[in-house]
Amino acid sequence: MTIEGRDYNIYVGKEELSLLPALLLPYKKVMIVTDENVAPLYLEGLKRELNDACEVHSHVICAGERSKCVKVYLEIVNDMLDSNFTRSDAVVALGGGVVGDLAGFVSATYMRGIDYFQIPTSLLAMIDSSIGSKTGIDLERGKNLIGSFYSPKAVFIDTNRLMTLPREQIRAGLGEGVKYACLMGGEAFDMLERGLSDYDDFVRRCVEYKLGVVEGDMREAGLRRLLNLGHTLAHAIEAKKKFEIEHGVAVGMGIYFMAKAANANGELCQSELERVVKLLEKYELLERISEIDVSELFSFLRADKKSYGDGIYAVKLEKIGQCRVEKMSFEQFEDYVRGGCGR
Amino acid sequence: MTIEGRDYNIYVGKEELSLLPALLLPYKKVMIVTDENVAPLYLEGLKRELNDACEVHSHVICAGERSKCVKVYLEIVNDMLDSNFTRSDAVVALGGGVVGDLAGFVSATYMRGIDYFQIPTSLLAMIDSSIGSKTGIDLERGKNLIGSFYSPKAVFIDTNRLMTLPREQIRAGLGEGVKYACLMGGEAFDMLERGLSDYDDFVRRCVEYKLGVVEGDMREAGLRRLLNLGHTLAHAIEAKKKFEIEHGVAVGMGIYFMAKAANANGELCQSELERVVKLLEKYELLERISEIDVSELFSFLRADKKSYGDGIYAVKLEKIGQCRVEKMSFEQFEDYVRGGCGR
């Protein structure tokens, strides 16, 4: 199945990857960037598929967010220089969000930009990070502090790859999944409630939704902020817990607090609040919710001046399938969220 | 005088800089990036002019190509993080090509891109590097190996600043100046022959020419290659001389060898060759030409596989004001250039 974006196509399905070799024919060389978890599963197979199209190189990084740093970025760039990659060669990002963001930033900046292709292998990357052209790496002071908006030439999503993922990784992806379900409502929400037997349909809906939003607002000036539902509190939860809670789980918790706040504020009705909470529980996103004291989160937001400057764009969940962005001062946001927790 | 580009305007003249404060009003903060040579001349004056528009910060780097590196890039980024710069703040690049390329790359990548303004202070930056949206930094393995295409919001060119430049810097800029004169021919060439009493008119012609070329071909696929007249040999000359010959002077030498080759090849007539050589001599670009043995340059080109892959796009000077790009193998290019030197 092909989802046609303005700048590039997204191919969803097992068979679709067979289109990649033809797309790589114009390039002399390709560098596959992947990590040590994904490499044993898919690297050799992908190399075999691409070998007839062009000269195939690979660079395997350590798994995890720590690899999204300047050091590993420069290692990949230097590896490509050693192998005489020119601006008319290409990169393939084979992996989850870390590999996609990092390989995307390498592609955005190597000799001022070379073409790249995304093959996301985690649910989080399939429905979220591989779509929207965001690339970036972390600095000591925080995540994604340098990066750029740079679109891939194509994205290949094969949800069969999810079957090989450990349970925690699927759960982390479903935090973003619940976010999309809340934003879209309707059948997308119902599907998650019923349980996902086949991921393809749900992934396609998320991708189409996200693509529609980001194409209307590439640089995050307005509409794109909707995608931050649950994320403001999630960032604070991650910081408070020193990043030992996965991003997707923190997003689930953030949605929980925003849903409670909306309900207390007379926006989200009781029955819909219950549906949202039940969905978060079903996907095991609230197992550690008792560890989070919401009143301790606001100091993290206030300290993060570079992200929030003079206030917060709160994404309010007014109904399932209907969210709204509202700019608030820190005080307003704190009052709003505390209202939902009765503190 | 205003030159309207597709994405941004270029203002040429002394009075035009007074437009900058109004353009900066939408930003809360601005970071002026400059170097230790330019700062004593212009930094305090610029700060005074901008102080009413927004909060003004500055970052002064060491002068010279060595500052165009990852270390200094990260120092500027971290300085901006320390000062809580957000994506809706801005950068002003006040200086020559190094400052422009470096501050441009900071702007292209800081939190995935923030707005920036160019105030070039060297002739080279005014007529060449500040136009065309190229940003970048050097790695140990070579120049401009990482970077991006990222346009400024506006460029402010005040040629009066050239009066404060040391003679060698003007000469380096005139290497690119002769290049533009050869590409444009006509009055632009005549002006340089007569001698530049007032730089404004010549700079305006160069800017308009370059803007026309790059807007037709931002990512250097075809037309933009014309701007590399003299540059292939210049890069080899710089490498051979371990970068102790300025880029602009090396470009002048490169044009000299290409003009001689074109003449030997029956393309550039004798009288035009003489005009070109005389112009290069007038601007003191050939003073060290006897140090260059052209036959020693080709090994540097062959070694630079990342730039030249499978061949060279030679820019042939067929007439003053008429150049043509031709793809050649290394052997063809070597034969062509050697032909001009009778070796």
XYZ file of C-alpha atoms in Angstrom:
686
model
C 0.000 0.000 0.000
C 1.396 3.385 -0.972
C 0.719 6.617 0.914
C 1.694 9.503 -1.338
C 3.192 12.422 0.507
C 3.971 15.783 -1.040
C 7.725 15.183 -1.043
C 8.001 11.421 -0.749
C 6.024 8.183 -0.565
C 5.488 5.898 2.393
C 5.144 2.225 1.531
C 3.318 0.045 4.075
C 3.496 -3.745 3.753
C 5.817 -6.685 3.470
C 6.070 -6.774 -0.310
C 6.734 -3.074 -0.726
C 10.382 -3.251 0.306
C 11.075 -4.982 -2.991
C 10.690 -1.532 -4.575
C 13.775 -0.214 -2.792
C 16.490 -1.743 -5.020
C 15.032 -0.023 -8.067
C 14.988 3.296 -6.215
C 18.655 2.842 -5.331
C 19.814 2.195 -8.892
C 20.727 5.869 -9.512
C 23.208 5.777 -6.615
C 26.657 4.245 -6.758
C 26.884 3.515 -3.054
C 24.583 3.218 -0.105
C 25.422 3.315 3.611
C 23.023 1.317 5.789
C 23.016 2.732 9.319
C 21.584 0.355 11.921
C 22.122 -0.707 15.529
C 23.423 -3.831 17.238
C 19.891 -5.066 18.069
C 18.491 -4.711 14.573
C 21.598 -5.797 12.653
C 21.444 -9.522 13.550
C 17.789 -9.638 12.456
C 17.743 -7.683 9.210
C 21.106 -6.365 8.056
C 22.355 -9.314 6.021
C 18.986 -9.826 4.371
C 18.775 -6.173 3.360
C 22.340 -6.189 2.050
C 21.522 -9.184 -0.161
C 18.461 -7.423 -1.533
C 20.379 -4.242 -2.344
C 23.617 -5.752 -3.592
C 22.543 -5.832 -7.210
C 21.460 -2.190 -7.136
C 24.636 -0.595 -5.814
C 27.710 -0.937 -3.629
C 26.414 -1.595 -0.092
C 28.212 -0.415 3.059
C 26.971 -0.612 6.634
C 27.629 1.109 9.943
C 26.350 -0.521 13.138
C 25.928 1.680 16.213
C 25.237 0.741 19.838
C 21.525 0.542 20.603
C 19.907 3.273 22.672
C 19.491 7.014 22.975
C 23.139 7.474 23.989
C 24.203 6.860 20.407
C 22.296 9.958 19.270
C 25.328 12.126 20.026
C 27.992 14.208 18.276
C 30.618 11.486 18.688
C 28.639 8.757 16.914
C 27.427 11.278 14.315
C 31.040 12.113 13.432
C 31.999 8.420 13.389
C 29.378 7.748 10.707
C 30.404 10.832 8.699
C 34.065 9.825 8.842
C 33.219 6.258 7.887
C 31.441 7.637 4.811
C 34.398 9.890 3.990
C 36.756 6.922 4.308
C 34.578 5.042 1.836
C 34.562 8.031 -0.544
C 30.837 8.710 -0.347
C 29.889 11.705 -2.507
C 26.814 13.877 -2.490
C 25.263 11.624 -5.105
C 25.352 8.496 -2.941
C 22.698 7.605 -0.362
C 21.957 6.494 3.197
C 19.437 3.922 4.457
C 18.296 4.179 8.092
C 17.363 0.688 9.297
C 16.088 0.797 12.881
C 14.035 2.657 15.443
C 13.802 6.323 16.308
C 17.433 6.743 17.364
C 18.798 5.295 14.131
C 16.318 7.313 12.064
C 17.060 10.639 13.761
C 20.818 10.111 13.694
C 21.106 8.762 10.143
C 18.694 11.477 9.029
C 20.944 14.184 10.503
C 24.002 12.602 8.894
C 22.133 12.705 5.577
C 20.964 16.289 6.102
C 24.516 17.531 6.652
C 26.941 15.190 4.833
C 28.461 17.447 2.162
C 25.422 19.696 2.656
C 22.905 16.919 2.226
C 22.568 13.555 0.503
C 19.505 11.415 -0.138
C 18.251 8.951 2.448
C 15.627 6.265 2.915
C 13.914 5.187 6.132
C 13.161 1.587 7.094
C 11.685 1.932 10.594
C 11.701 -1.296 12.619
C 10.001 -0.166 15.849
C 6.333 0.739 16.258
C 7.330 4.169 17.570
C 9.409 4.861 14.476
C 6.741 3.473 12.116
C 3.892 5.632 13.375
C 5.789 8.664 14.560
C 9.473 9.429 14.233
C 10.019 8.232 10.649
C 7.307 10.593 9.394
C 7.701 14.360 9.500
C 11.283 14.958 8.368
C 12.684 15.707 11.803
C 16.310 14.708 12.227
C 18.580 15.448 15.146
C 21.035 14.488 17.822
C 21.284 15.139 21.551
C 23.794 17.287 23.394
C 24.685 17.003 27.071
C 22.204 19.761 27.813
C 19.213 17.973 26.296
C 17.587 15.976 23.525
C 17.401 16.971 19.862
C 19.211 20.259 20.446
C 20.854 20.146 17.039
C 19.168 18.807 13.960
C 17.244 19.834 10.900
C 14.087 19.297 8.908
C 15.145 17.062 6.043
C 12.847 14.695 4.190
C 13.738 11.136 3.190
C 13.216 10.002 -0.402
C 10.900 7.217 0.776
C 9.846 5.334 3.912
C 9.326 1.558 3.958
C 7.158 0.181 6.761
C 6.816 -3.573 7.212
C 4.808 -4.247 10.362
C 5.832 -7.917 10.330
C 9.094 -6.707 11.784
C 7.210 -5.805 14.950
C 6.777 -9.509 15.720
C 10.474 -9.713 16.575
C 10.369 -6.806 19.020
C 10.484 -7.274 22.809
C 7.203 -6.523 24.559
C 8.487 -3.306 26.226
C 9.297 -1.786 22.870
C 5.830 -2.444 21.516
C 4.426 -0.903 24.691
C 6.579 2.199 24.251
C 5.284 2.528 20.691
C 1.713 2.174 21.848
C 2.095 5.278 24.021
C 2.285 7.221 20.766
C -0.384 4.899 19.389
C -2.850 5.961 22.074
C -1.932 9.574 21.309
C -2.948 9.127 17.663
C -6.104 7.296 18.736
C -7.059 10.268 20.955
C -6.285 12.763 18.176
C -8.141 10.844 15.449
C -10.932 9.206 17.478
C -13.448 7.054 15.600
C -12.260 3.782 14.132
C -8.623 4.354 15.129
C -9.622 4.540 18.796
C -12.006 1.593 18.437
C -9.288 -0.541 16.868
C -6.988 -0.036 19.838
C -9.845 -0.814 22.203
C -10.547 -4.071 20.386
C -6.860 -4.950 20.339
C -4.513 -4.954 17.343
C -4.337 -8.307 15.622
C -2.987 -6.777 12.403
C -0.912 -3.626 12.737
C -1.005 -2.544 9.092
C -4.350 -0.792 9.180
C -3.622 1.091 12.400
C -0.133 2.100 11.267
C -1.525 3.345 7.947
C -4.078 5.525 9.757
C -1.410 7.037 12.020
C 0.924 7.708 9.099
C -1.798 9.346 7.021
C -2.873 11.483 9.967
C 0.645 12.601 10.826
C 1.529 13.273 7.214
C -1.544 15.460 6.834
C -0.599 17.471 9.900
C 3.093 17.938 9.120
C 2.531 18.788 5.474
C 0.299 21.602 6.628
C 2.898 22.797 9.094
C 6.403 21.499 8.532
C 8.172 23.794 10.948
C 5.875 23.384 13.929
C 4.286 26.819 14.007
C 0.724 25.749 14.714
C -1.145 22.599 13.716
C 1.874 20.377 14.289
C 1.729 21.224 17.990
C -1.291 18.894 18.234
C 1.145 16.018 17.931
C 2.537 17.052 21.306
C -0.543 15.745 23.146
C 0.783 14.387 26.442
C 4.339 15.376 25.575
C 4.874 18.427 27.770
C 4.268 16.395 30.917
C 6.029 13.387 29.358
C 9.252 15.388 28.973
C 9.057 16.413 32.630
C 8.331 12.820 33.693
C 11.317 11.574 31.707
C 13.579 14.237 33.223
C 12.294 13.586 36.763
C 12.835 9.831 36.323
C 16.246 10.396 34.727
C 15.104 8.779 31.464
C 14.590 5.316 32.955
C 10.935 5.455 31.849
C 10.603 4.993 28.076
C 9.395 7.975 26.091
C 6.248 6.219 24.886
C 5.256 5.190 28.399
C 5.842 8.739 29.631
C 3.607 9.989 26.792
C 0.901 7.602 27.983
C 1.212 9.036 31.494
C 1.134 12.571 30.099
C -2.102 11.787 28.258
C -3.528 10.374 31.498
C -2.889 13.613 33.394
C -4.138 15.805 30.534
C -7.318 13.715 30.230
C -7.990 14.005 33.975
C -7.361 17.761 33.818
C -9.704 18.176 30.845
C -12.381 16.236 32.690
C -11.985 18.325 35.857
C -12.175 21.442 33.703
C -15.513 20.351 32.225
C -14.056 19.621 28.783
C -13.763 15.822 28.532
C -16.872 13.986 29.732
C -16.629 11.251 32.349
C -17.385 8.328 30.020
C -14.711 9.389 27.526
C -12.196 9.903 30.332
C -12.896 6.345 31.418
C -12.396 5.032 27.879
C -9.036 6.816 27.651
C -7.849 5.544 31.036
C -8.983 2.002 30.217
C -7.066 2.112 26.950
C -3.907 3.325 28.683
C -4.290 0.526 31.230
C -4.916 -2.097 28.538
C -1.547 -1.267 26.979
C 0.224 -1.291 30.369
C 1.123 2.378 30.179
C -0.045 3.251 33.681
C 1.712 0.535 35.676
C 4.072 3.040 37.266
C 1.663 5.974 37.444
C 1.635 5.848 41.262
C 5.320 6.813 41.219
C 4.545 10.144 39.602
C 3.662 13.096 41.817
C 2.359 15.642 39.339
C 3.189 18.566 41.630
C 6.885 17.735 41.250
C 6.835 18.082 37.476
C 6.284 21.806 37.079
C 9.730 22.831 38.282
C 11.191 20.790 35.382
C 9.080 22.715 32.907
C 10.042 26.076 34.382
C 13.715 25.122 34.266
C 13.461 24.187 30.587
C 13.490 27.778 29.343
C 14.830 26.831 25.937
C 11.731 24.753 25.213
C 9.074 26.844 26.838
C 10.398 30.416 26.849
C 7.417 32.449 27.934
C 4.770 29.749 28.259
C 3.363 26.418 27.251
C 1.320 25.364 24.254
C -0.998 22.979 26.057
C -2.762 20.346 23.947
C -6.189 19.898 25.480
C -8.117 16.657 24.950
C -11.651 18.035 24.722
C -13.198 14.934 23.203
C -11.831 11.682 21.840
C -10.957 12.781 18.302
C -10.961 16.491 19.143
C -7.944 18.236 20.611
C -7.089 21.913 20.763
C -3.842 23.840 21.327
C -3.980 26.656 23.865
C -1.112 28.878 24.926
C -0.899 29.168 28.694
C 1.431 30.752 31.229
C 3.251 28.342 33.537
C 0.791 29.241 36.311
C -2.247 28.596 34.131
C -0.864 25.259 32.967
C -0.047 24.214 36.525
C -3.534 25.145 37.746
C -5.090 23.290 34.816
C -3.171 20.065 35.397
C -3.441 20.175 39.203
C -7.198 20.562 38.818
C -7.331 17.056 37.360
C -5.474 15.592 40.329
C -7.340 17.444 43.015
C -4.131 19.030 44.288
C 19.674 49.495 -3.107
C 17.602 46.347 -2.723
C 18.150 43.148 -4.708
C 15.076 40.999 -4.326
C 15.814 37.304 -4.183
C 13.210 34.592 -4.237
C 13.625 33.757 -0.551
C 15.291 36.842 0.855
C 16.512 40.333 0.002
C 20.058 41.591 -0.304
C 20.568 45.202 0.694
C 23.619 46.950 -0.774
C 24.697 50.307 0.673
C 25.623 52.170 3.824
C 22.150 53.373 4.750
C 20.448 50.015 4.256
C 21.685 48.525 7.522
C 19.272 50.854 9.304
C 16.524 48.463 8.130
C 17.889 45.623 10.267
C 16.521 46.693 13.679
C 12.979 46.683 12.322
C 13.497 43.191 10.893
C 14.698 41.994 14.298
C 11.678 43.267 16.214
C 9.820 39.915 16.004
C 12.696 38.180 17.833
C 13.289 38.311 21.566
C 17.019 37.690 21.346
C 19.746 37.850 18.771
C 23.220 36.282 18.868
C 25.842 38.211 16.872
C 28.608 35.853 15.780
C 31.805 37.628 14.741
C 35.580 37.220 14.939
C 38.360 38.945 16.836
C 39.382 41.031 13.812
C 35.929 42.333 13.007
C 34.701 42.770 16.585
C 36.867 45.813 17.471
C 35.704 47.578 14.307
C 31.975 46.926 14.220
C 30.601 44.914 17.131
C 29.847 47.704 19.605
C 28.309 49.892 16.910
C 26.043 47.086 15.747
C 25.011 46.231 19.297
C 23.999 49.855 19.870
C 21.917 49.855 16.712
C 20.110 46.633 17.626
C 19.672 47.179 21.349
C 16.274 48.788 21.019
C 14.980 45.952 18.827
C 15.808 42.977 21.051
C 18.143 41.492 23.637
C 21.603 41.402 22.004
C 24.206 38.715 22.745
C 27.543 38.192 21.009
C 30.036 35.405 20.488
C 33.535 36.287 19.251
C 35.573 33.527 17.596
C 39.248 33.455 16.623
C 39.839 34.713 13.088
C 40.700 32.237 10.351
C 39.595 29.008 8.705
C 40.575 26.985 11.773
C 37.527 28.270 13.605
C 35.248 26.597 11.043
C 35.328 23.369 13.053
C 33.091 21.139 15.176
C 34.605 22.441 18.415
C 33.830 26.113 17.755
C 30.433 25.180 16.281
C 29.503 23.420 19.538
C 30.843 26.326 21.609
C 28.448 28.705 19.870
C 25.520 26.271 20.187
C 26.223 25.783 23.898
C 26.574 29.525 24.415
C 23.109 29.944 22.877
C 21.697 27.154 25.047
C 23.197 28.801 28.138
C 21.454 32.013 27.158
C 18.159 30.161 26.605
C 17.899 30.861 22.882
C 14.757 29.257 21.447
C 13.822 28.451 17.880
C 12.098 31.834 17.618
C 15.262 33.835 18.322
C 17.833 34.771 15.676
C 21.511 34.878 14.698
C 23.469 37.641 12.938
C 26.687 36.672 11.147
C 29.026 39.689 11.171
C 32.241 38.907 9.322
C 33.844 37.194 6.365
C 33.300 33.793 4.826
C 34.353 31.776 7.881
C 31.945 33.595 10.183
C 29.148 33.369 7.606
C 29.571 29.645 6.939
C 29.908 28.774 10.615
C 27.109 30.983 11.946
C 24.952 29.829 9.042
C 25.474 26.189 10.000
C 24.718 26.972 13.640
C 21.492 28.609 12.465
C 20.619 25.721 10.137
C 20.885 23.186 12.951
C 20.171 24.942 16.281
C 16.966 23.245 17.457
C 16.438 22.220 13.816
C 16.892 25.709 12.440
C 16.500 29.319 13.511
C 16.490 32.506 11.459
C 19.719 34.298 10.599
C 20.979 37.452 8.918
C 24.254 37.998 7.108
C 26.404 41.116 7.374
C 29.465 40.224 5.267
C 32.502 42.401 5.949
C 35.026 41.001 3.432
C 34.891 41.383 -0.339
C 34.912 37.602 -0.733
C 31.890 37.245 1.539
C 30.072 40.160 -0.092
C 30.311 38.901 -3.650
C 30.411 35.180 -3.071
C 30.023 33.287 0.190
C 27.144 35.286 1.713
C 24.986 34.590 -1.346
C 23.733 31.114 -2.198
C 22.678 29.667 1.159
C 25.685 27.410 1.596
C 26.651 26.837 5.218
C 29.216 24.447 6.577
C 32.194 23.542 8.685
C 35.439 21.695 8.052
C 36.531 18.321 9.376
C 40.091 17.083 9.655
C 39.627 15.317 6.337
C 38.724 18.443 4.400
C 36.778 21.649 3.995
C 32.990 22.024 4.152
C 32.446 18.299 4.693
C 29.414 18.892 6.845
C 26.930 21.658 6.268
C 23.611 22.434 4.695
C 21.772 24.672 2.275
C 19.977 27.169 4.481
C 18.969 30.660 3.433
C 19.375 33.773 5.556
C 16.402 36.093 6.095
C 18.374 38.994 4.609
C 21.917 40.034 3.650
C 23.304 43.518 4.366
C 26.284 44.604 2.296
C 28.034 47.879 3.084
C 31.097 48.196 0.867
C 32.450 51.050 3.000
C 33.553 48.347 5.408
C 36.078 47.230 2.799
C 38.109 50.379 3.462
C 39.162 48.951 6.803
C 40.378 45.657 5.364
C 44.059 44.791 4.953
C 45.256 44.749 1.350
C 45.703 40.951 1.232
C 42.073 40.409 2.096
C 40.881 42.651 -0.689
C 43.189 40.787 -3.055
C 41.758 37.448 -1.949
C 38.277 38.759 -2.640
C 39.317 40.001 -6.060
C 40.211 36.442 -7.082
C 36.501 35.707 -6.940
C 35.913 39.156 -8.448
C 37.907 38.258 -11.558
C 35.931 35.011 -11.722
C 32.658 36.926 -11.883
C 34.147 39.328 -14.429
C 35.081 36.358 -16.651
C 31.647 34.784 -16.244
C 29.704 37.997 -16.883
C 32.021 39.775 -19.293
C 30.921 43.167 -20.605
C 30.833 46.106 -18.231
C 31.730 43.961 -15.197
C 35.032 42.996 -16.836
C 35.633 46.545 -18.050
C 35.084 47.933 -14.556
C 37.774 45.721 -13.092
C 40.115 46.667 -15.931
C 39.572 50.360 -15.229
C 40.012 49.798 -11.496
C 37.363 49.940 -8.809
C 36.977 53.354 -7.250
C 33.520 52.570 -5.927
C 32.789 48.959 -5.063
C 28.998 49.209 -4.840
C 28.267 48.830 -8.538
C 30.623 45.883 -9.032
C 29.387 44.106 -5.909
C 25.775 44.581 -7.004
C 26.537 43.013 -10.404
C 28.232 40.006 -8.798
C 25.392 39.514 -6.324
C 22.719 39.727 -9.019
C 24.630 37.289 -11.214
C 25.229 34.763 -8.442
C 21.668 35.016 -7.189
C 20.355 34.313 -10.675
C 22.544 31.250 -10.991
C 21.850 29.756 -7.571
C 18.117 30.376 -7.697
C 18.021 28.319 -10.859
C 20.054 25.561 -9.273
C 20.180 25.634 -5.487
C 21.694 22.206 -4.998
C 24.483 22.443 -7.537
C 23.219 19.992 -10.133
C 24.097 21.966 -13.237
C 24.218 25.716 -13.809
C 25.700 26.404 -10.392
C 28.828 24.539 -11.437
C 29.741 27.590 -13.560
C 30.634 29.330 -10.312
C 33.466 26.841 -9.942
C 35.485 28.506 -12.708
C 39.119 28.162 -11.628
C 38.129 26.304 -8.468
C 39.109 22.727 -9.330
C 42.739 23.717 -9.799
C 42.461 26.214 -6.923
C 41.567 23.433 -4.500
C 44.569 21.419 -5.648
C 46.818 24.499 -5.358
C 45.580 25.140 -1.819
C 46.141 21.503 -0.848
C 49.602 21.410 -2.460
C 50.589 24.629 -0.670
C 49.067 23.424 2.616
C 46.558 26.287 2.633
C 49.147 29.038 3.011
C 47.881 30.576 -0.236
C 44.528 32.322 0.255
C 41.544 30.763 -1.474
C 40.880 33.829 -3.637
C 44.475 33.969 -4.852
C 44.373 30.253 -5.663
C 41.176 30.883 -7.647
C 43.005 33.568 -9.607
C 45.769 31.067 -10.398
C 43.191 28.457 -11.358
C 41.594 30.901 -13.800
C 45.043 31.611 -15.242
C 45.686 27.933 -16.025
C 42.177 27.401 -17.382
C 42.478 30.461 -19.618
C 45.818 29.259 -20.992
C 44.348 25.801 -21.585
C 41.324 27.233 -23.383
C 43.594 29.311 -25.572
C 45.815 26.335 -26.432
C 42.671 24.376 -27.218
C 41.511 27.016 -29.718
C 38.660 28.220 -27.525
C 39.803 31.501 -25.987
C 41.408 33.866 -28.506
C 44.849 35.340 -27.875
C 43.700 38.904 -27.234
C 41.138 37.795 -24.649
C 43.696 35.555 -22.951
C 45.953 38.581 -22.675
C 43.161 40.665 -21.157
C 42.470 37.971 -18.557
C 46.145 37.583 -17.644
C 46.588 41.342 -17.414
C 43.599 41.594 -15.094
C 44.943 38.832 -12.845
C 48.307 40.612 -12.744
C 46.712 43.983 -12.027
C 45.155 42.559 -8.882
C 48.394 40.858 -7.824
C 46.942 37.377 -8.114
C 49.849 35.905 -10.090
C 52.767 37.033 -7.922
C 53.468 33.457 -6.807
C 52.439 31.716 -10.030
C 56.047 30.601 -10.689
C 55.855 28.434 -7.557
C 53.092 26.312 -9.068
C 54.057 23.340 -11.222
C 50.779 22.377 -12.827
C 51.881 18.797 -13.379
C 52.018 18.305 -9.608
C 48.364 19.212 -9.112
C 46.623 16.276 -10.751
C 47.541 13.750 -8.069
C 45.668 15.933 -5.551
C 42.556 15.808 -7.712
C 42.757 12.047 -8.152
C 43.187 11.574 -4.395
C 40.089 13.662 -3.685
C 37.647 10.926 -4.626
C 34.881 12.339 -2.457
C 34.803 15.526 -4.542
C 35.411 14.122 -7.962
C 34.157 10.537 -7.878
C 34.282 9.498 -11.490
C 35.441 12.695 -13.159
C 35.657 16.447 -13.221
C 33.150 19.070 -14.252
C 35.570 21.419 -15.971
C 34.463 25.037 -16.385
C 35.875 26.185 -19.708
C 36.454 29.864 -20.376
C 35.571 30.020 -24.056
C 35.185 33.765 -24.242
C 35.167 36.559 -21.695
C 31.534 36.404 -20.612
C 30.972 32.911 -21.957
C 31.861 29.816 -19.971
C 30.729 26.239 -20.366
C 30.702 23.201 -18.058
C 32.030 19.973 -19.537
C 32.362 16.660 -17.757
C 35.789 15.128 -18.316
C 37.686 12.095 -17.101
C 40.814 12.786 -15.044
C 42.926 11.991 -18.099
C 40.993 14.383 -20.346
C 41.195 17.167 -17.794
C 44.909 16.628 -17.319
C 45.525 16.703 -21.060
C 43.406 19.818 -21.422
C 45.207 21.758 -18.679
C 48.688 20.539 -19.648
C 48.008 21.685 -23.178
C 47.909 25.268 -21.919
C 51.284 24.939 -20.259
C 53.015 23.134 -23.065
C 53.817 20.153 -20.798
